[in-house]
CSV table of C-alpha atoms in Angstrom, one decimal:
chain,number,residue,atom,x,y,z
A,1,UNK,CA,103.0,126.3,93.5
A,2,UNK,CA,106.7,124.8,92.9
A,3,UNK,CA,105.3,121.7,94.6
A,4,UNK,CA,102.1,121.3,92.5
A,5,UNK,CA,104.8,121.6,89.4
A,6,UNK,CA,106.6,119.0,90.9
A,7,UNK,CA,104.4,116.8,91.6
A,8,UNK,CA,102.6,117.4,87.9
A,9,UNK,CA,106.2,116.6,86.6
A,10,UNK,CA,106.5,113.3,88.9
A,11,UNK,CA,103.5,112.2,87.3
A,12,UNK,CA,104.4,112.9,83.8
A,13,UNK,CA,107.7,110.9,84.5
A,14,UNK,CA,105.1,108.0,85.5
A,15,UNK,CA,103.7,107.8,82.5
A,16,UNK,CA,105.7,109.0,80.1
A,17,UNK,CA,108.7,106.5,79.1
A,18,UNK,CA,112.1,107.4,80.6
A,19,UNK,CA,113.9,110.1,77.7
A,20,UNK,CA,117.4,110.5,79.7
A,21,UNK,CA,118.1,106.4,79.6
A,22,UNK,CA,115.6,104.9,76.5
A,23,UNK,CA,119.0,104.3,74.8
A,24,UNK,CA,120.5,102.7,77.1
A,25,UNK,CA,117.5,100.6,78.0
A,26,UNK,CA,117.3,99.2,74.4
A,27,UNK,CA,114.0,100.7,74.0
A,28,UNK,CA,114.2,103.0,70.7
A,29,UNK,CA,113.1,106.8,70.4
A,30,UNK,CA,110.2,107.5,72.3
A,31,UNK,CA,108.7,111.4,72.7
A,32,UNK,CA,107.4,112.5,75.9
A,33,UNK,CA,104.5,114.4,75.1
A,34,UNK,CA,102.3,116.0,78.1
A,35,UNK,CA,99.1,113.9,76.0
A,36,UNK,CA,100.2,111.2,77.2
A,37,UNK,CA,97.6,108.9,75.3
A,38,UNK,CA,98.0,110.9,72.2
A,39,UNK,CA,97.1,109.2,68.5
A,40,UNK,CA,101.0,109.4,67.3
A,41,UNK,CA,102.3,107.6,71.3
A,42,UNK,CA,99.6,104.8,71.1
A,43,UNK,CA,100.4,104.0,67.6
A,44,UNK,CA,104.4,103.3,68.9
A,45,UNK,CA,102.8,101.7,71.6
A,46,UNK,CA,101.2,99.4,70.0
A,47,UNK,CA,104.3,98.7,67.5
A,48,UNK,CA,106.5,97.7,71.0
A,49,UNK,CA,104.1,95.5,72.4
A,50,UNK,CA,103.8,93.5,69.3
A,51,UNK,CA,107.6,93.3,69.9
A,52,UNK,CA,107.4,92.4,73.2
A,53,UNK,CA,104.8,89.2,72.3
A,54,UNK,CA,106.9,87.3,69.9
A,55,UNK,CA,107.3,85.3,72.6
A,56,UNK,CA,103.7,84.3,72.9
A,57,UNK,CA,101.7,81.3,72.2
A,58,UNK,CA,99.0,82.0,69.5
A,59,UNK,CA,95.5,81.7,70.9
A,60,UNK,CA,96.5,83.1,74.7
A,61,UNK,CA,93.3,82.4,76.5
A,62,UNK,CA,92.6,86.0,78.3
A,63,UNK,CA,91.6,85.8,81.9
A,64,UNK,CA,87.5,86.7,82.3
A,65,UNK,CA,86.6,90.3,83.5
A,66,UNK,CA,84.2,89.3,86.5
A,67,UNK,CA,84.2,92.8,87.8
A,68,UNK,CA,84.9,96.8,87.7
A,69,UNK,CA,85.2,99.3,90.5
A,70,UNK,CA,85.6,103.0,89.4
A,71,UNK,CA,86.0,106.5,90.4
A,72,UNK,CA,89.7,106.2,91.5
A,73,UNK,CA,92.4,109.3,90.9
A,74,UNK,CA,95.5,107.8,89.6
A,75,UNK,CA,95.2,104.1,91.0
A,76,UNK,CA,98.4,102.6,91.4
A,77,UNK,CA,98.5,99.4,93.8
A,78,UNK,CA,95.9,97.2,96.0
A,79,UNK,CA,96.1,95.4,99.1
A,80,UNK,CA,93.1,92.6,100.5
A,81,UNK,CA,92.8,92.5,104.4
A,82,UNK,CA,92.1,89.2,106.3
A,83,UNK,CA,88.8,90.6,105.8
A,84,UNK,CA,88.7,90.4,102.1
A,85,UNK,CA,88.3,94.0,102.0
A,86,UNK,CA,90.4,95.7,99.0
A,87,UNK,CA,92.3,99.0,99.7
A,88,UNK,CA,93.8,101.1,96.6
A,89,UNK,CA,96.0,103.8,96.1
A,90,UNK,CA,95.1,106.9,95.1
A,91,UNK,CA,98.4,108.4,93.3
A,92,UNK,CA,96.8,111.4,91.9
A,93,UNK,CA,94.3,111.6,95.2
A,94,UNK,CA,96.8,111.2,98.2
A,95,UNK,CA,94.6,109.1,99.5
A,96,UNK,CA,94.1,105.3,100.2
A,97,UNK,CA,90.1,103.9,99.4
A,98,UNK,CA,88.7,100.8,100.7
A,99,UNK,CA,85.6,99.2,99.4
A,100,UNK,CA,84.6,96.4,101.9
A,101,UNK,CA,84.0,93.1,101.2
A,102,UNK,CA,80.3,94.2,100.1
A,103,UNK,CA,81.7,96.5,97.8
A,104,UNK,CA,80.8,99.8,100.2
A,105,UNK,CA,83.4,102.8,99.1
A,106,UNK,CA,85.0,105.0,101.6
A,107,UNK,CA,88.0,107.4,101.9
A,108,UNK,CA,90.6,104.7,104.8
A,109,UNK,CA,93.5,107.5,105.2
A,110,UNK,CA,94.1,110.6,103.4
A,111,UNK,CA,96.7,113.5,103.5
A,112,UNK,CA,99.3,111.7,102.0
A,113,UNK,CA,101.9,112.6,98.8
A,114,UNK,CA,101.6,110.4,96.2
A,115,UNK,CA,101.0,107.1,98.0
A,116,UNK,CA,102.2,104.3,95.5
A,117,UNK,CA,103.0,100.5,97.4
A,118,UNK,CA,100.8,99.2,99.6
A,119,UNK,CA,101.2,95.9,101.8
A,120,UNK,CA,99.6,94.2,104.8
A,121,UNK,CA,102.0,92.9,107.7
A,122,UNK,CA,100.5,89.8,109.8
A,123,UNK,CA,99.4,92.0,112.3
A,124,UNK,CA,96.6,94.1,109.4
A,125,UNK,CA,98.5,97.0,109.7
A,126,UNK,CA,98.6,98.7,106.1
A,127,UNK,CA,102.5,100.0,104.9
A,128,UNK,CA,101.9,103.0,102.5
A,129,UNK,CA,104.9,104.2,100.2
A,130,UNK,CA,104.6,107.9,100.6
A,131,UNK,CA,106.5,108.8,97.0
A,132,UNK,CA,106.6,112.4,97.4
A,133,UNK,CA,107.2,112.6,100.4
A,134,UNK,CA,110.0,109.7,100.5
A,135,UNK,CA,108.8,107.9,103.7
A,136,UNK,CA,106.9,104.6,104.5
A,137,UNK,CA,103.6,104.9,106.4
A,138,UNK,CA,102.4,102.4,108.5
A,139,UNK,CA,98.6,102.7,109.0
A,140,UNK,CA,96.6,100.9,112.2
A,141,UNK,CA,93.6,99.4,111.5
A,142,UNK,CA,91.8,102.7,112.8
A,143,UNK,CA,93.1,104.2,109.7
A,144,UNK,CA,95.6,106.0,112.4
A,145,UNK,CA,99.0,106.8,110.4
A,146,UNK,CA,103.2,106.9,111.5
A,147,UNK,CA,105.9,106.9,109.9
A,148,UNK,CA,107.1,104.0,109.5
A,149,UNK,CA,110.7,104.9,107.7
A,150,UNK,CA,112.4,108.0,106.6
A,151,UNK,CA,114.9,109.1,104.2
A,152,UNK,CA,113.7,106.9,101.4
A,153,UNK,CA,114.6,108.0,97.8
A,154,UNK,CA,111.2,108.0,95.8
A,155,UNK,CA,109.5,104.5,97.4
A,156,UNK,CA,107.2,102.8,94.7
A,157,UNK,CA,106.4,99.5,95.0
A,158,UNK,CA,106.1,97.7,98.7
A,159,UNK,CA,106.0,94.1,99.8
A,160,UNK,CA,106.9,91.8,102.4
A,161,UNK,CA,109.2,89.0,102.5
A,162,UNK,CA,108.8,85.2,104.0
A,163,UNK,CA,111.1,87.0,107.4
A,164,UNK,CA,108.9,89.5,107.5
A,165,UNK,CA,110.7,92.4,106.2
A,166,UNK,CA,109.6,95.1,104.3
A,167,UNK,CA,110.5,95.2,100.7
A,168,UNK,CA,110.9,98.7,99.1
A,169,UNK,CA,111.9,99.4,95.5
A,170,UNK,CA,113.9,102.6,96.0
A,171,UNK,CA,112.9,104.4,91.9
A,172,UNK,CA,115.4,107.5,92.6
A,173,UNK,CA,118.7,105.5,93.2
A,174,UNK,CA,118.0,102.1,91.4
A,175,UNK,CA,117.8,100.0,95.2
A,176,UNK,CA,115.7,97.5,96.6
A,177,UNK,CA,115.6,98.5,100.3
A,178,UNK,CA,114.6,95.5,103.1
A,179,UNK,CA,113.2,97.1,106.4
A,180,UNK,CA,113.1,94.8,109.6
A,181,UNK,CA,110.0,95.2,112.0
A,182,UNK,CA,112.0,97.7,114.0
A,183,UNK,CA,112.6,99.7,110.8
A,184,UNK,CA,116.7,98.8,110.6
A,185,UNK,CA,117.1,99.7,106.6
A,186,UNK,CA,119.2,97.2,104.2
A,187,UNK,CA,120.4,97.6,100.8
A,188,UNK,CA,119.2,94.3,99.1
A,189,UNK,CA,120.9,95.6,95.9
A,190,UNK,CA,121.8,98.8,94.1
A,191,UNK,CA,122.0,96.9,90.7
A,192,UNK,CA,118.9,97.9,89.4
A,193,UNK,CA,117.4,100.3,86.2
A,194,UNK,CA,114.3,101.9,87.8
A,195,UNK,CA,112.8,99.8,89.9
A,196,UNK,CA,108.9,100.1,90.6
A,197,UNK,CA,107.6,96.7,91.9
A,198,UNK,CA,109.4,93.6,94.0
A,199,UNK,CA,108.2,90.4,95.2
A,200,UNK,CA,109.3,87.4,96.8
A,201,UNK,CA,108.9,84.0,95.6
A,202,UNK,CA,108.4,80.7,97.7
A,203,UNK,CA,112.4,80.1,97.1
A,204,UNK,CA,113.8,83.1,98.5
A,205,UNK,CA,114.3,84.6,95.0
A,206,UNK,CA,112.9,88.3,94.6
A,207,UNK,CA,111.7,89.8,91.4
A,208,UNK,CA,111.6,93.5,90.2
A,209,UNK,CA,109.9,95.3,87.6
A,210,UNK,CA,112.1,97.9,86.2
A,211,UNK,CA,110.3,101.0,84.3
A,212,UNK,CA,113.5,100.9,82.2
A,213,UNK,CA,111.9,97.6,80.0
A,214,UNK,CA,112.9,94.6,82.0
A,215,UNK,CA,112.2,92.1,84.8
A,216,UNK,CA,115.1,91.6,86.7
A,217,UNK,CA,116.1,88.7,89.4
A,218,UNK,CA,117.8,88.4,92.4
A,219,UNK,CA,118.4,85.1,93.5
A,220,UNK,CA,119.5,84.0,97.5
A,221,UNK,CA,122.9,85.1,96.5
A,222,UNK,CA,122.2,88.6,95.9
A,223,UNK,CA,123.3,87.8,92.5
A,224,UNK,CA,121.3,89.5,89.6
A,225,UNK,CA,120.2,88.7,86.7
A,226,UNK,CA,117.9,89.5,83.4
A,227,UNK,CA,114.6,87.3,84.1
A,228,UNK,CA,112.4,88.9,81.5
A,229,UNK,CA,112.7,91.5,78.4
A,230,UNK,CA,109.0,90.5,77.1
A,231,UNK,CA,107.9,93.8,78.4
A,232,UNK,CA,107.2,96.9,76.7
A,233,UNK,CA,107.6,98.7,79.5
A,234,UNK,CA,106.7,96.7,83.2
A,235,UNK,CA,104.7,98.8,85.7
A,236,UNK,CA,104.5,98.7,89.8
A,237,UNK,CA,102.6,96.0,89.8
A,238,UNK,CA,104.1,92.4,90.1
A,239,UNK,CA,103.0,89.4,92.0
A,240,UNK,CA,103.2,85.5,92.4
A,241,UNK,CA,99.9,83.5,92.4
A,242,UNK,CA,98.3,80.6,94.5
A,243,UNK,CA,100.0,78.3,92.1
A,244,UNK,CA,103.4,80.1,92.2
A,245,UNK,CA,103.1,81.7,88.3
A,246,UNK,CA,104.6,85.7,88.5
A,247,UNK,CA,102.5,87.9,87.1
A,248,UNK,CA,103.4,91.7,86.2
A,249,UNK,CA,101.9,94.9,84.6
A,250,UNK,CA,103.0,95.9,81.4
A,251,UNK,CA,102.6,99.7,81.8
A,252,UNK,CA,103.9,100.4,77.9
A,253,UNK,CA,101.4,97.6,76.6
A,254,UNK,CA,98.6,98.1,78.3
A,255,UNK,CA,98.3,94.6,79.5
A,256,UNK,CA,99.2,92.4,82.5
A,257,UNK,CA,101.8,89.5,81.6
A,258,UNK,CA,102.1,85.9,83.5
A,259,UNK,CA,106.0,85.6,83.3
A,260,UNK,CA,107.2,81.6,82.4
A,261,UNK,CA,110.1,80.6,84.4
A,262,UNK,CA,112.3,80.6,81.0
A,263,UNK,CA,111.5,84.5,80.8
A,264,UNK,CA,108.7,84.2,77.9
A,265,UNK,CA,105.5,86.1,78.5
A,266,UNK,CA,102.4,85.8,77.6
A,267,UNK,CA,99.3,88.4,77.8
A,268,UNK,CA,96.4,87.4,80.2
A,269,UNK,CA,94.3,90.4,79.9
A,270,UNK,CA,95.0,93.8,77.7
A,271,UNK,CA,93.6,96.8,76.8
A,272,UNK,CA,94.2,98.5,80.0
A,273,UNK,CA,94.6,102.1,79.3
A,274,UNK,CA,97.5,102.9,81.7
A,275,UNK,CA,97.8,99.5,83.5
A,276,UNK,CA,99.8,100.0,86.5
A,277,UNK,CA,99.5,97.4,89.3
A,278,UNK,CA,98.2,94.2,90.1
A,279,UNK,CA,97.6,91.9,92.8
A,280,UNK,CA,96.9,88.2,93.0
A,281,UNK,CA,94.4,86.9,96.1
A,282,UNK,CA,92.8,84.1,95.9
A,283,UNK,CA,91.3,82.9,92.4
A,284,UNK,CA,91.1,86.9,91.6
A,285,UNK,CA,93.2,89.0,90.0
A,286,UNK,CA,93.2,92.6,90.6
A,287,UNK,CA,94.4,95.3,88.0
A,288,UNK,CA,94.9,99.2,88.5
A,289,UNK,CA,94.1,101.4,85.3
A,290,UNK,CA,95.1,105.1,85.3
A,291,UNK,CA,93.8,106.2,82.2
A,292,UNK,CA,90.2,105.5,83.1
A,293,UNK,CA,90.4,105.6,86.7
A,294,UNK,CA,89.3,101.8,87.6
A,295,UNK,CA,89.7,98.5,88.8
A,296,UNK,CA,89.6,95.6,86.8
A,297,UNK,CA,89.1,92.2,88.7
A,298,UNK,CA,89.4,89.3,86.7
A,299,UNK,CA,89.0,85.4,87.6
A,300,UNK,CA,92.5,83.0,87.8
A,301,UNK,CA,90.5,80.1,87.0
């Protein structure tokens, strides 16, 4: 029972914007309510992200919805195979789904704690952050899991670097973590305000989304800095296109964001109840939507 409350308070603090450190963050009085999508929390949603767009250009072209896979519990981030085949994670299932390439559903690995991150090595083993349970999984192509690494504090968002290490944003003590091959741990930097979501651009710079309202960088230096404040509130989800333009969930607006390198933002799809992750493959982008349960793919072209 006192892990079931824990877990149902964990996902509350998901959702729900961060009470303890809102002043500090710059982002106003916010209530935490347990209805989360109540009438009186989307109308100051939808106040912020008006804030949060002054920044745009008027008439944003919105990317086209080509597609919409559903029946997911809590999906937080995807991963695409060599094979084309997508893998999700089920937050509120402990579970990770694939649905091949022909868009056949099945259950890849289960008995997990709150699986968040998930990233392929060049091998095609799948890395699972384990958020509960504060360990990385690495999972064979058999859908056979070990722990990868231990001792973790609340892993979120996963990716790999150009070297091939593991990138892990560390949510209980503000880190991003790099893990070699042989699962030696490094503190990239400690510097951070919540961080959910890093990614690595084609420089050597990384990127984090930071549920505290910002996008932070840190350049080859280790130096960091404020990239972006055109968020509401960013989510897990963050990623760099074919054509090298970020692109990060806006878990407070509902939308997904394409990040210019001056910081500005502007809104390439909305009204995504809950919008969580994405992930950029190919001409396809791929967006995670807790409040309905779904997938959203939409077209980069």
């Amino acid at each position: 029972m006192m892990k079931r409350l824990a877990k149902i308070t964990v996902l509350l603090g998901l959702l729900g914007s961060l009470v303890a450190c809102t002043n500090d963050m710059g982002l106003g009085d916010v209530e935490l309510s347990t209805k989360v999508y109540s009438k009186k929390k989307k109308t100051k949603k939808v106040k912020k992200v008006k804030k949060a767009k002054k920044g745009n250009q008027k008439g944003d072209q919105k990317l086209k919805l080509i597609k919409k896979y559903t029946g997911f519990s809590s999906p937080t981030a995807m991963a695409i195979d060599k094979e084309n085949n997508l893998y999700v994670s089920n937050w509120g299932g402990d579970s990770v789904t694939k649905i091949s390439s022909n868009g056949e559903k099945s259950k890849f690995v289960t008995g997990m704690s709150s699986p968040a991150g998930l990233a392929f090595d060049k091998s095609g083993n799948l890395y699972v952050s384990d958020y509960s349970a504060d360990v990385i999984l690495k999972v064979d192509k058999n859908g056979k899991k070990t722990t990868f690494a231990n001792n973790l504090s609340t892993p979120t968002g996963i990716s790999f670097d150009k070297a091939g290490n593991l990138l892990v944003t560390n949510r209980g003590s503000d880190e991003i973590v790099s893990i070699d091959p042989q699962g030696k741990k490094t503190i990239v930097s400690n510097k951070m305000q919540t961080p959910v979501g890093v990614v690595e651009d084609s420089q050597g710079n990384f990127f984090v989304t930071n549920y505290g309202g910002s996008v932070l960088k840190i350049d080859t230096n280790k130096q960091v800095s404020v990239f972006s404040k055109g968020f509401a509130r960013p989510g897990v989800g963050i990623d760099i296109t074919a054509k090298g333009e970020i692109i990060a969930a806006d878990n407070g607006g509902d939308c997904v964001r394409r990040i210019a390198k001056d910081g500005s933002t502007k809104v390439i799809a909305d009204k995504i109840g809950g919008c969580v992750g994405v992930r950029a493959h190919n001409d396809q982008l791929y967006v995670s939507s807790w409040s309905d349960g779904a997938v959203y793919v939409y077209s980069l072209n």
